[in-house]
Amino acid sequence: MTDFLATGTLPDHYQQLAKTVRDFAQSVVAPVSAKHDEEHSFPYEVVAGMADMGLFGLPFPEEYGGMGGDYFALCLALEELGKVDQSVAITLEAGVSLGAMPIYRFGNEKQKQEWLPLLASGKALGAFGLTEPGGGSDAGATKTTARLDDGHWVINGSKQFITNSGTDITKLVTVTAVTGGGASKKEISSILVPVPTPGFTAEPAYNKVGWNASDTHPLSFDDVRVPEENLLGERGRGYANFLRILDEGRIAIAALSVGAAQGCVDESVKYAKEREAFGRPIGANQAIAFKIARMEARAHTARTAYYDAAAMMLAGKPFKKAAAVAKMVASEAAMDNARDATQIFGGYGFMNEYPVARHYRDSKILEIGEGTTEVQLMLIGRELGL
Ligand SMILES: Cc1cc2nc3c(=O)[nH]c(=O)nc-3n(C[C@H](O)[C@H](O)[C@H](O)COP(=O)(O)OP(=O)(O)OC[C@H]3O[C@@H](n4cnc5c(N)ncnc54)[C@H](O)[C@@H]3O)c2cc1C
């Protein structure tokens, strides 16, 4: 899998997958992106199309209803979708990498059999509830509690900004909760909460700056009772396990970001050749050509960074630093390219129906979600022994 880093050429099956998703993004996603963005509506028909293609099962073995691929395959799909529609891409990213992956990594056989075929089919979505109103970067400051009562966990508290948590096909939210320990050393565990369960509420959706077609809600838990066996992974390992999920997730977000960065390049190249000012295409001006060349360099560098992190992960090597580097570099590339593309489009770049305007609004969250840029810098610094 890692050979392509040396040769610069992806093996055939990866190229084929990327092309299939690229075609789908162009023919099925692009025509409805502006509408869903404007209406803030969840793209159920697009999600059903991705489900039919098996994208929600990409990195899972066939025995659990997956496609038998790997995490890099998921990243390639996210890059292609991210070029066209970040809301659609994050719906897939969160569904697979945050919704289903914790069960694949940490679930027991019964939990895997119960949940993975359903989530891998894409007919149902799972969500990942870590962030709370009190803080996301300091996720260990969890206040949500779960206590054992007569063979059940009783969960109380709230979560904030949770992706895919309130759609018509959301069937599961995995949450972190304090299950014991003292004030100085909390015991945090993760627990599977099927949707619906009495006492669980997905509050009204947020009115966001971007990712308008992605589903995001605050969640409240009021004496939510789930069976004791819904504990996911070892008791007290919930926080550590979620951090591992986030390390992987950063590579996926980096891939999505590279897609956004590249989408801005592609749109800008086209526009710079077509749009004329002072009697010639604006791209004939070196100032514009240099701007686009720099955008291309950012996208290329960020892609190399996420390929590198994915290769390390799949080779079983430590990849925390590489994932943090990729996430930071790629999300900044997306934001910088979105700003430059908007400038190249002039006044049209400020019109919501133009893809670059959507990228401009959508890209900011890439520097915030699944660990802010500052959190990536903290992780990189720590890995350097600082
Ligand atoms: C659209 C959207 C979707 C999301 N989806 C999910 C989801 O599915 N599941 C989930 O659990 N969460 C989700 N999140 C939450 C997201 O991961 C958090 O918003 C993010 O981790 C930041 O947490 P915060 O918002 O609490 O900011 P804070 O942690 O309060 O940080 C505020 C600012 O302070 C900075 N900061 C904090 N600590 C330090 C420090 N020590 N040094 C320097 N700077 C620091 C941060 O970098 C940031 O700039 C989502 C958020 C959004 C907006």
Short mmCIF file of C-alpha atoms and ligand atoms in Angstrom, two decimals:
data_model
loop_
_atom_site.label_atom_id
_atom_site.label_comp_id
_atom_site.label_asym_id
_atom_site.label_seq_id
_atom_site.Cartn_x
_atom_site.Cartn_y
_atom_site.Cartn_z
CA MET A 1 0.00 0.00 0.00
CA THR A 2 2.87 2.35 0.77
CA ASP A 3 4.73 1.83 -2.54
CA PHE A 4 2.86 4.63 -4.24
CA LEU A 5 4.67 7.12 -2.00
CA ALA A 6 7.88 6.24 -3.80
CA THR A 7 6.43 5.93 -7.31
CA GLY A 8 3.85 8.70 -7.05
CA THR A 9 1.27 6.47 -8.77
CA LEU A 10 -1.71 5.00 -6.98
CA PRO A 11 -2.35 1.27 -7.50
CA ASP A 12 -5.16 0.51 -9.97
CA HIS A 13 -7.87 -0.35 -7.44
CA TYR A 14 -7.42 2.97 -5.64
CA GLN A 15 -7.45 4.87 -8.95
CA GLN A 16 -10.61 3.05 -9.97
CA LEU A 17 -12.31 3.89 -6.67
CA ALA A 18 -11.32 7.55 -6.93
CA LYS A 19 -12.67 7.74 -10.47
CA THR A 20 -15.98 6.10 -9.50
CA VAL A 21 -16.49 8.54 -6.64
CA ARG A 22 -15.38 11.48 -8.81
CA ASP A 23 -18.00 10.56 -11.43
CA PHE A 24 -20.65 10.21 -8.72
CA ALA A 25 -19.68 13.58 -7.23
CA GLN A 26 -19.95 15.28 -10.62
CA SER A 27 -23.12 13.62 -11.86
CA VAL A 28 -25.17 13.12 -8.66
CA VAL A 29 -23.83 15.45 -5.96
CA ALA A 30 -22.89 18.63 -7.84
CA PRO A 31 -26.34 19.25 -9.37
CA VAL A 32 -28.05 19.35 -5.94
CA SER A 33 -25.31 20.91 -3.77
CA ALA A 34 -26.40 24.54 -4.06
CA LYS A 35 -30.04 23.63 -3.36
CA HIS A 36 -29.29 21.65 -0.19
CA ASP A 37 -26.89 24.36 0.95
CA GLU A 38 -29.46 27.08 0.47
CA GLU A 39 -32.32 25.10 2.04
CA HIS A 40 -30.13 23.69 4.83
CA SER A 41 -31.59 20.30 3.96
CA PHE A 42 -29.96 16.93 4.57
CA PRO A 43 -29.19 15.24 1.21
CA TYR A 44 -30.98 11.92 1.83
CA GLU A 45 -30.96 10.98 -1.87
CA VAL A 46 -27.20 11.54 -2.12
CA VAL A 47 -26.59 9.53 1.06
CA ALA A 48 -28.72 6.71 -0.39
CA GLY A 49 -26.58 6.83 -3.54
CA MET A 50 -23.37 6.62 -1.49
CA ALA A 51 -24.90 3.75 0.46
CA ASP A 52 -25.68 1.87 -2.78
CA MET A 53 -22.04 2.31 -3.84
CA GLY A 54 -20.89 0.78 -0.56
CA LEU A 55 -19.01 3.89 0.57
CA PHE A 56 -20.17 3.59 4.19
CA GLY A 57 -18.62 0.12 4.32
CA LEU A 58 -15.33 0.99 2.58
CA PRO A 59 -12.84 0.23 5.37
CA PHE A 60 -14.69 -2.68 7.01
CA PRO A 61 -14.26 -6.41 6.32
CA GLU A 62 -16.92 -8.18 4.27
CA GLU A 63 -17.91 -10.33 7.27
CA TYR A 64 -19.35 -7.14 8.83
CA GLY A 65 -21.06 -6.01 5.66
CA GLY A 66 -18.13 -3.89 4.50
CA MET A 67 -16.30 -3.60 1.19
CA GLY A 68 -13.07 -5.11 2.52
CA GLY A 69 -11.08 -1.95 1.72
CA ASP A 70 -8.95 0.13 4.05
CA TYR A 71 -8.82 3.56 5.64
CA PHE A 72 -6.90 5.02 2.71
CA ALA A 73 -9.73 4.03 0.38
CA LEU A 74 -12.11 6.00 2.62
CA CYS A 75 -9.73 8.98 2.42
CA LEU A 76 -9.67 8.88 -1.37
CA ALA A 77 -13.46 8.87 -1.48
CA LEU A 78 -13.55 11.83 0.94
CA GLU A 79 -11.08 13.77 -1.19
CA GLU A 80 -13.23 13.33 -4.29
CA LEU A 81 -16.44 14.29 -2.48
CA GLY A 82 -14.70 17.19 -0.72
CA LYS A 83 -13.85 18.77 -4.07
CA VAL A 84 -17.52 19.18 -4.83
CA ASP A 85 -19.51 19.24 -1.58
CA GLN A 86 -18.02 19.33 1.91
CA SER A 87 -21.40 18.68 3.59
CA VAL A 88 -21.73 15.39 1.75
CA ALA A 89 -18.11 14.49 2.47
CA ILE A 90 -18.40 15.19 6.21
CA THR A 91 -21.61 13.13 6.35
CA LEU A 92 -19.63 10.16 5.03
CA GLU A 93 -16.58 10.93 7.17
CA ALA A 94 -18.56 11.18 10.39
CA GLY A 95 -20.74 8.18 9.53
CA VAL A 96 -17.77 5.88 8.92
CA SER A 97 -14.86 7.24 10.88
CA LEU A 98 -16.77 8.48 13.95
CA GLY A 99 -20.05 6.53 13.83
CA ALA A 100 -19.02 2.99 12.89
CA MET A 101 -15.25 2.85 13.44
CA PRO A 102 -15.38 2.97 17.29
CA ILE A 103 -17.45 -0.22 17.19
CA TYR A 104 -15.08 -1.90 14.75
CA ARG A 105 -12.03 -0.92 16.81
CA PHE A 106 -13.34 -1.44 20.33
CA GLY A 107 -16.62 -3.36 20.19
CA ASN A 108 -17.07 -6.98 21.25
CA GLU A 109 -18.22 -9.53 18.68
CA LYS A 110 -21.89 -9.16 19.63
CA GLN A 111 -21.76 -5.36 19.23
CA LYS A 112 -19.98 -5.68 15.88
CA GLN A 113 -22.55 -8.15 14.58
CA GLU A 114 -25.40 -5.99 15.80
CA TRP A 115 -24.21 -2.62 14.50
CA LEU A 116 -21.58 -2.86 11.77
CA PRO A 117 -23.66 -4.42 8.95
CA LEU A 118 -26.33 -1.79 9.54
CA LEU A 119 -23.92 1.18 9.66
CA ALA A 120 -21.73 -0.16 6.82
CA SER A 121 -24.83 -0.42 4.63
CA GLY A 122 -25.37 3.34 4.93
CA LYS A 123 -29.05 2.72 5.59
CA ALA A 124 -28.44 3.96 9.15
CA LEU A 125 -26.05 6.54 10.61
CA GLY A 126 -24.12 6.51 13.85
CA ALA A 127 -22.83 9.64 15.61
CA PHE A 128 -19.95 10.32 17.99
CA GLY A 129 -20.67 12.42 21.06
CA LEU A 130 -17.53 13.73 22.71
CA THR A 131 -17.80 17.53 22.70
CA GLU A 132 -19.82 19.17 25.47
CA PRO A 133 -21.03 22.72 26.00
CA GLY A 134 -18.20 23.19 28.50
CA GLY A 135 -15.48 22.43 25.93
CA GLY A 136 -14.27 20.39 22.99
CA SER A 137 -10.49 20.82 22.98
CA ASP A 138 -10.35 19.75 26.62
CA ALA A 139 -12.52 16.72 25.96
CA GLY A 140 -11.39 15.05 29.18
CA ALA A 141 -13.41 17.66 31.07
CA THR A 142 -16.53 15.58 30.33
CA LYS A 143 -19.42 16.33 32.68
CA THR A 144 -21.95 13.85 31.28
CA THR A 145 -22.35 10.98 33.75
CA ALA A 146 -23.41 7.36 33.53
CA ARG A 147 -24.15 5.31 36.67
CA LEU A 148 -25.04 1.66 36.93
CA ASP A 149 -28.53 0.86 38.20
CA ASP A 150 -30.03 -2.61 38.10
CA GLY A 151 -28.05 -3.77 35.05
CA HIS A 152 -28.46 -0.50 33.17
CA TRP A 153 -26.40 2.63 32.58
CA VAL A 154 -28.34 5.74 33.47
CA ILE A 155 -26.94 8.66 31.44
CA ASN A 156 -27.39 12.35 32.26
CA GLY A 157 -25.83 15.37 30.61
CA SER A 158 -25.46 17.05 27.25
CA LYS A 159 -23.29 17.01 24.15
CA GLN A 160 -22.72 19.78 21.65
CA PHE A 161 -22.15 20.09 17.88
CA ILE A 162 -22.73 16.40 17.11
CA THR A 163 -22.68 15.46 13.41
CA ASN A 164 -25.28 13.05 11.97
CA SER A 165 -27.07 12.92 15.32
CA GLY A 166 -30.56 13.99 14.30
CA THR A 167 -31.30 12.66 10.82
CA ASP A 168 -34.26 10.39 10.04
CA ILE A 169 -31.79 7.53 9.65
CA THR A 170 -29.70 8.15 12.79
CA LYS A 171 -29.84 4.93 14.80
CA LEU A 172 -26.96 5.27 17.24
CA VAL A 173 -25.01 7.82 19.25
CA THR A 174 -21.85 6.70 21.04
CA VAL A 175 -21.07 8.98 23.98
CA THR A 176 -18.34 9.48 26.50
CA ALA A 177 -19.50 9.74 30.11
CA VAL A 178 -17.94 9.81 33.55
CA THR A 179 -18.56 6.39 35.09
CA GLY A 180 -16.54 6.80 38.29
CA GLY A 181 -13.25 8.01 39.77
CA GLY A 182 -12.60 11.13 41.82
CA ALA A 183 -12.43 14.79 40.92
CA SER A 184 -8.70 14.53 40.16
CA LYS A 185 -8.85 11.36 38.05
CA LYS A 186 -12.14 10.79 36.30
CA GLU A 187 -13.05 7.40 34.92
CA ILE A 188 -14.46 8.04 31.43
CA SER A 189 -16.15 5.28 29.46
CA SER A 190 -17.95 5.14 26.14
CA ILE A 191 -21.49 3.85 25.86
CA LEU A 192 -23.72 2.97 22.91
CA VAL A 193 -27.07 4.75 22.95
CA PRO A 194 -29.51 3.41 20.34
CA VAL A 195 -31.79 6.03 18.79
CA PRO A 196 -34.53 6.41 19.85
CA THR A 197 -34.16 5.76 23.59
CA PRO A 198 -36.45 7.52 26.09
CA GLY A 199 -34.76 10.55 27.64
CA PHE A 200 -32.48 11.11 24.63
CA THR A 201 -33.22 14.25 22.59
CA ALA A 202 -31.55 15.69 19.52
CA GLU A 203 -32.32 19.39 20.02
CA PRO A 204 -33.08 21.65 17.02
CA ALA A 205 -30.27 21.82 14.45
CA TYR A 206 -27.72 24.63 14.57
CA ASN A 207 -27.80 27.52 12.13
CA LYS A 208 -24.23 27.21 10.87
CA VAL A 209 -21.95 29.40 8.73
CA GLY A 210 -21.23 26.47 6.41
CA TRP A 211 -21.66 22.70 6.03
CA ASN A 212 -25.33 23.64 5.75
CA ALA A 213 -26.44 20.31 4.33
CA SER A 214 -24.71 18.38 7.11
CA ASP A 215 -26.71 17.44 10.19
CA THR A 216 -25.48 18.93 13.51
CA HIS A 217 -27.34 19.06 16.83
CA PRO A 218 -26.92 19.60 20.53
CA LEU A 219 -27.95 16.46 22.42
CA SER A 220 -29.48 16.07 25.83
CA PHE A 221 -29.58 12.98 28.03
CA ASP A 222 -32.16 12.89 30.78
CA ASP A 223 -32.05 9.61 32.73
CA VAL A 224 -31.36 7.69 29.53
CA ARG A 225 -31.30 3.97 30.41
CA VAL A 226 -29.38 1.51 28.25
CA PRO A 227 -28.32 -2.06 29.10
CA GLU A 228 -25.01 -2.49 30.92
CA GLU A 229 -23.62 -4.46 27.95
CA ASN A 230 -23.80 -1.26 25.85
CA LEU A 231 -20.45 -0.30 27.34
CA LEU A 232 -18.10 0.05 24.34
CA GLY A 233 -14.57 -1.20 25.04
CA GLU A 234 -13.15 -1.43 28.52
CA ARG A 235 -14.69 0.56 31.35
CA GLY A 236 -12.49 3.62 31.99
CA ARG A 237 -10.88 3.49 28.50
CA GLY A 238 -13.55 5.59 26.79
CA TYR A 239 -11.52 8.78 26.58
CA ALA A 240 -8.35 7.04 25.39
CA ASN A 241 -10.29 5.07 22.80
CA PHE A 242 -12.00 8.19 21.48
CA LEU A 243 -8.61 9.88 21.16
CA ARG A 244 -7.41 6.99 19.00
CA ILE A 245 -10.51 7.43 16.83
CA LEU A 246 -9.70 11.13 16.51
CA ASP A 247 -6.11 10.39 15.47
CA GLU A 248 -7.44 8.38 12.54
CA GLY A 249 -10.23 10.85 11.90
CA ARG A 250 -7.67 13.60 11.39
CA ILE A 251 -6.30 11.80 8.35
CA ALA A 252 -9.83 11.59 6.97
CA ILE A 253 -10.45 15.29 7.63
CA ALA A 254 -7.12 16.05 5.97
CA ALA A 255 -8.27 14.12 2.89
CA LEU A 256 -11.57 16.00 2.83
CA SER A 257 -9.63 19.27 3.18
CA VAL A 258 -7.34 18.36 0.28
CA GLY A 259 -10.46 17.79 -1.78
CA ALA A 260 -11.71 21.27 -0.88
CA ALA A 261 -8.31 22.81 -1.63
CA GLN A 262 -8.14 21.01 -5.00
CA GLY A 263 -11.74 21.89 -5.83
CA CYS A 264 -10.81 25.55 -5.43
CA VAL A 265 -7.82 25.10 -7.76
CA ASP A 266 -9.93 23.35 -10.41
CA GLU A 267 -12.67 25.99 -10.31
CA SER A 268 -10.09 28.80 -10.44
CA VAL A 269 -8.20 27.38 -13.43
CA LYS A 270 -11.45 27.09 -15.39
CA TYR A 271 -12.59 30.59 -14.45
CA ALA A 272 -9.21 32.22 -15.07
CA LYS A 273 -9.24 30.89 -18.64
CA GLU A 274 -12.81 32.02 -19.34
CA ARG A 275 -13.14 35.35 -17.60
CA GLU A 276 -11.78 38.28 -19.53
CA ALA A 277 -10.68 41.68 -18.25
CA PHE A 278 -8.73 44.35 -20.14
CA GLY A 279 -9.21 42.34 -23.32
CA ARG A 280 -7.62 39.04 -22.23
CA PRO A 281 -8.30 36.13 -19.87
CA ILE A 282 -7.54 37.05 -16.28
CA GLY A 283 -5.31 33.94 -16.11
CA ALA A 284 -2.94 35.59 -18.59
CA ASN A 285 -1.93 37.91 -15.77
CA GLN A 286 0.98 36.46 -13.86
CA ALA A 287 -0.51 37.71 -10.60
CA ILE A 288 -3.48 35.36 -11.12
CA ALA A 289 -1.40 32.48 -12.49
CA PHE A 290 0.97 32.71 -9.52
CA LYS A 291 -1.95 32.76 -7.10
CA ILE A 292 -3.33 29.56 -8.66
CA ALA A 293 0.13 27.98 -8.78
CA ARG A 294 0.48 28.61 -5.06
CA MET A 295 -2.97 27.08 -4.46
CA GLU A 296 -1.91 23.99 -6.43
CA ALA A 297 1.28 23.75 -4.36
CA ARG A 298 -0.74 23.87 -1.13
CA ALA A 299 -3.13 21.14 -2.28
CA HIS A 300 -0.26 18.95 -3.50
CA THR A 301 1.75 19.33 -0.29
CA ALA A 302 -1.29 18.61 1.87
CA ARG A 303 -2.11 15.51 -0.19
CA THR A 304 1.39 14.19 0.32
CA ALA A 305 1.00 14.78 4.05
CA TYR A 306 -2.23 12.77 4.32
CA TYR A 307 -0.93 9.97 2.06
CA ASP A 308 2.09 9.79 4.36
CA ALA A 309 -0.02 9.65 7.54
CA ALA A 310 -2.34 7.01 6.02
CA ALA A 311 0.60 4.91 4.90
CA MET A 312 2.08 4.98 8.41
CA MET A 313 -1.25 4.06 9.96
CA LEU A 314 -1.82 1.15 7.59
CA ALA A 315 1.74 -0.07 8.13
CA GLY A 316 1.02 -0.21 11.88
CA LYS A 317 3.58 2.52 12.65
CA PRO A 318 2.99 5.37 15.13
CA PHE A 319 1.09 8.01 13.16
CA LYS A 320 -0.17 10.55 15.73
CA LYS A 321 2.26 13.29 14.68
CA ALA A 322 1.85 12.63 10.96
CA ALA A 323 -1.95 12.76 11.31
CA ALA A 324 -1.81 16.05 13.24
CA VAL A 325 0.57 17.55 10.65
CA ALA A 326 -1.68 16.41 7.79
CA LYS A 327 -4.83 17.75 9.43
CA MET A 328 -3.28 21.13 10.16
CA VAL A 329 -1.58 21.60 6.79
CA ALA A 330 -4.58 20.39 4.79
CA SER A 331 -7.22 22.41 6.64
CA GLU A 332 -5.10 25.55 6.27
CA ALA A 333 -4.63 24.77 2.56
CA ALA A 334 -8.41 24.49 2.16
CA MET A 335 -9.06 27.78 3.94
CA ASP A 336 -6.27 29.64 2.10
CA ASN A 337 -7.33 28.24 -1.28
CA ALA A 338 -10.98 29.09 -0.64
CA ARG A 339 -10.00 32.68 0.13
CA ASP A 340 -7.82 32.94 -2.99
CA ALA A 341 -10.43 31.28 -5.24
CA THR A 342 -13.08 33.71 -4.02
CA GLN A 343 -10.75 36.58 -4.90
CA ILE A 344 -10.16 35.17 -8.38
CA PHE A 345 -13.92 34.97 -8.95
CA GLY A 346 -14.32 38.64 -8.05
CA GLY A 347 -17.91 39.63 -7.28
CA TYR A 348 -19.21 36.25 -8.40
CA GLY A 349 -17.08 34.68 -5.68
CA PHE A 350 -19.29 36.41 -3.15
CA MET A 351 -22.48 34.90 -4.59
CA ASN A 352 -23.70 31.91 -2.64
CA GLU A 353 -24.56 29.79 -5.65
CA TYR A 354 -20.93 29.63 -6.78
CA PRO A 355 -19.02 26.58 -5.51
CA VAL A 356 -16.06 28.73 -4.41
CA ALA A 357 -18.35 30.81 -2.19
CA ARG A 358 -19.58 27.59 -0.58
CA HIS A 359 -15.98 26.44 -0.08
CA TYR A 360 -15.24 29.82 1.50
CA ARG A 361 -18.00 29.32 4.09
CA ASP A 362 -17.43 25.57 4.48
CA SER A 363 -13.66 25.51 4.87
CA LYS A 364 -13.35 27.42 8.14
CA ILE A 365 -14.70 24.51 10.20
CA LEU A 366 -11.92 22.29 8.84
CA GLU A 367 -9.52 24.26 11.06
CA ILE A 368 -11.78 23.65 14.07
CA GLY A 369 -13.49 20.23 13.96
CA GLU A 370 -11.79 17.01 15.14
CA GLY A 371 -9.23 19.14 16.94
CA THR A 372 -8.49 22.79 16.27
CA THR A 373 -5.24 23.94 14.67
CA GLU A 374 -4.01 24.83 18.16
CA VAL A 375 -4.76 21.29 19.35
CA GLN A 376 -2.77 19.88 16.39
CA LEU A 377 0.14 22.14 17.37
CA MET A 378 -0.12 20.89 20.96
CA LEU A 379 -0.02 17.27 19.73
CA ILE A 380 2.94 17.89 17.40
CA GLY A 381 4.80 19.73 20.19
CA ARG A 382 4.16 16.87 22.61
CA GLU A 383 5.39 14.31 20.08
CA LEU A 384 8.57 16.38 19.82
CA GLY A 385 8.97 16.06 23.59
CA LEU A 386 8.01 19.67 24.31
C1 LIG B 1 -20.06 21.63 12.46
C2 LIG B 1 -19.41 20.94 13.61
C3 LIG B 1 -19.46 19.55 13.69
C4 LIG B 1 -18.90 18.89 14.80
N1 LIG B 1 -19.06 17.54 14.94
C5 LIG B 1 -18.67 16.93 16.10
C6 LIG B 1 -19.00 15.56 16.35
O1 LIG B 1 -19.57 14.85 15.52
N2 LIG B 1 -18.65 15.03 17.56
C7 LIG B 1 -18.01 15.76 18.52
O2 LIG B 1 -17.75 15.21 19.60
N3 LIG B 1 -17.69 17.06 18.31
C8 LIG B 1 -18.00 17.66 17.14
N4 LIG B 1 -17.72 18.99 16.91
C9 LIG B 1 -17.01 19.74 17.95
C10 LIG B 1 -15.59 20.16 17.58
O3 LIG B 1 -14.76 19.03 17.55
C11 LIG B 1 -15.17 21.22 18.60
O4 LIG B 1 -15.91 22.39 18.31
C12 LIG B 1 -13.70 21.51 18.57
O5 LIG B 1 -12.97 20.39 19.03
C13 LIG B 1 -13.34 22.73 19.44
O6 LIG B 1 -13.93 22.66 20.67
P1 LIG B 1 -14.74 23.94 21.24
O7 LIG B 1 -15.69 24.35 20.19
O8 LIG B 1 -15.30 23.59 22.56
O9 LIG B 1 -13.66 25.07 21.40
P2 LIG B 1 -12.73 25.31 22.69
O10 LIG B 1 -12.12 24.03 23.11
O11 LIG B 1 -13.49 26.09 23.69
O12 LIG B 1 -11.58 26.23 22.08
C14 LIG B 1 -11.79 27.62 21.81
C15 LIG B 1 -10.48 28.18 21.22
O13 LIG B 1 -9.44 28.08 22.19
C16 LIG B 1 -8.36 27.36 21.66
N5 LIG B 1 -7.71 26.60 22.73
C17 LIG B 1 -8.30 25.75 23.61
N6 LIG B 1 -7.37 25.24 24.44
C18 LIG B 1 -6.17 25.75 24.06
C19 LIG B 1 -4.82 25.60 24.51
N7 LIG B 1 -4.51 24.79 25.53
N8 LIG B 1 -3.85 26.29 23.90
C20 LIG B 1 -4.15 27.11 22.86
N9 LIG B 1 -5.39 27.30 22.37
C21 LIG B 1 -6.39 26.62 22.97
C22 LIG B 1 -8.96 26.47 20.58
O14 LIG B 1 -7.99 26.05 19.65
C23 LIG B 1 -9.99 27.40 20.01
O15 LIG B 1 -9.39 28.28 19.09
C24 LIG B 1 -18.23 19.65 15.79
C25 LIG B 1 -18.15 21.04 15.68
C26 LIG B 1 -18.75 21.69 14.62
C27 LIG B 1 -18.71 23.19 14.58
#
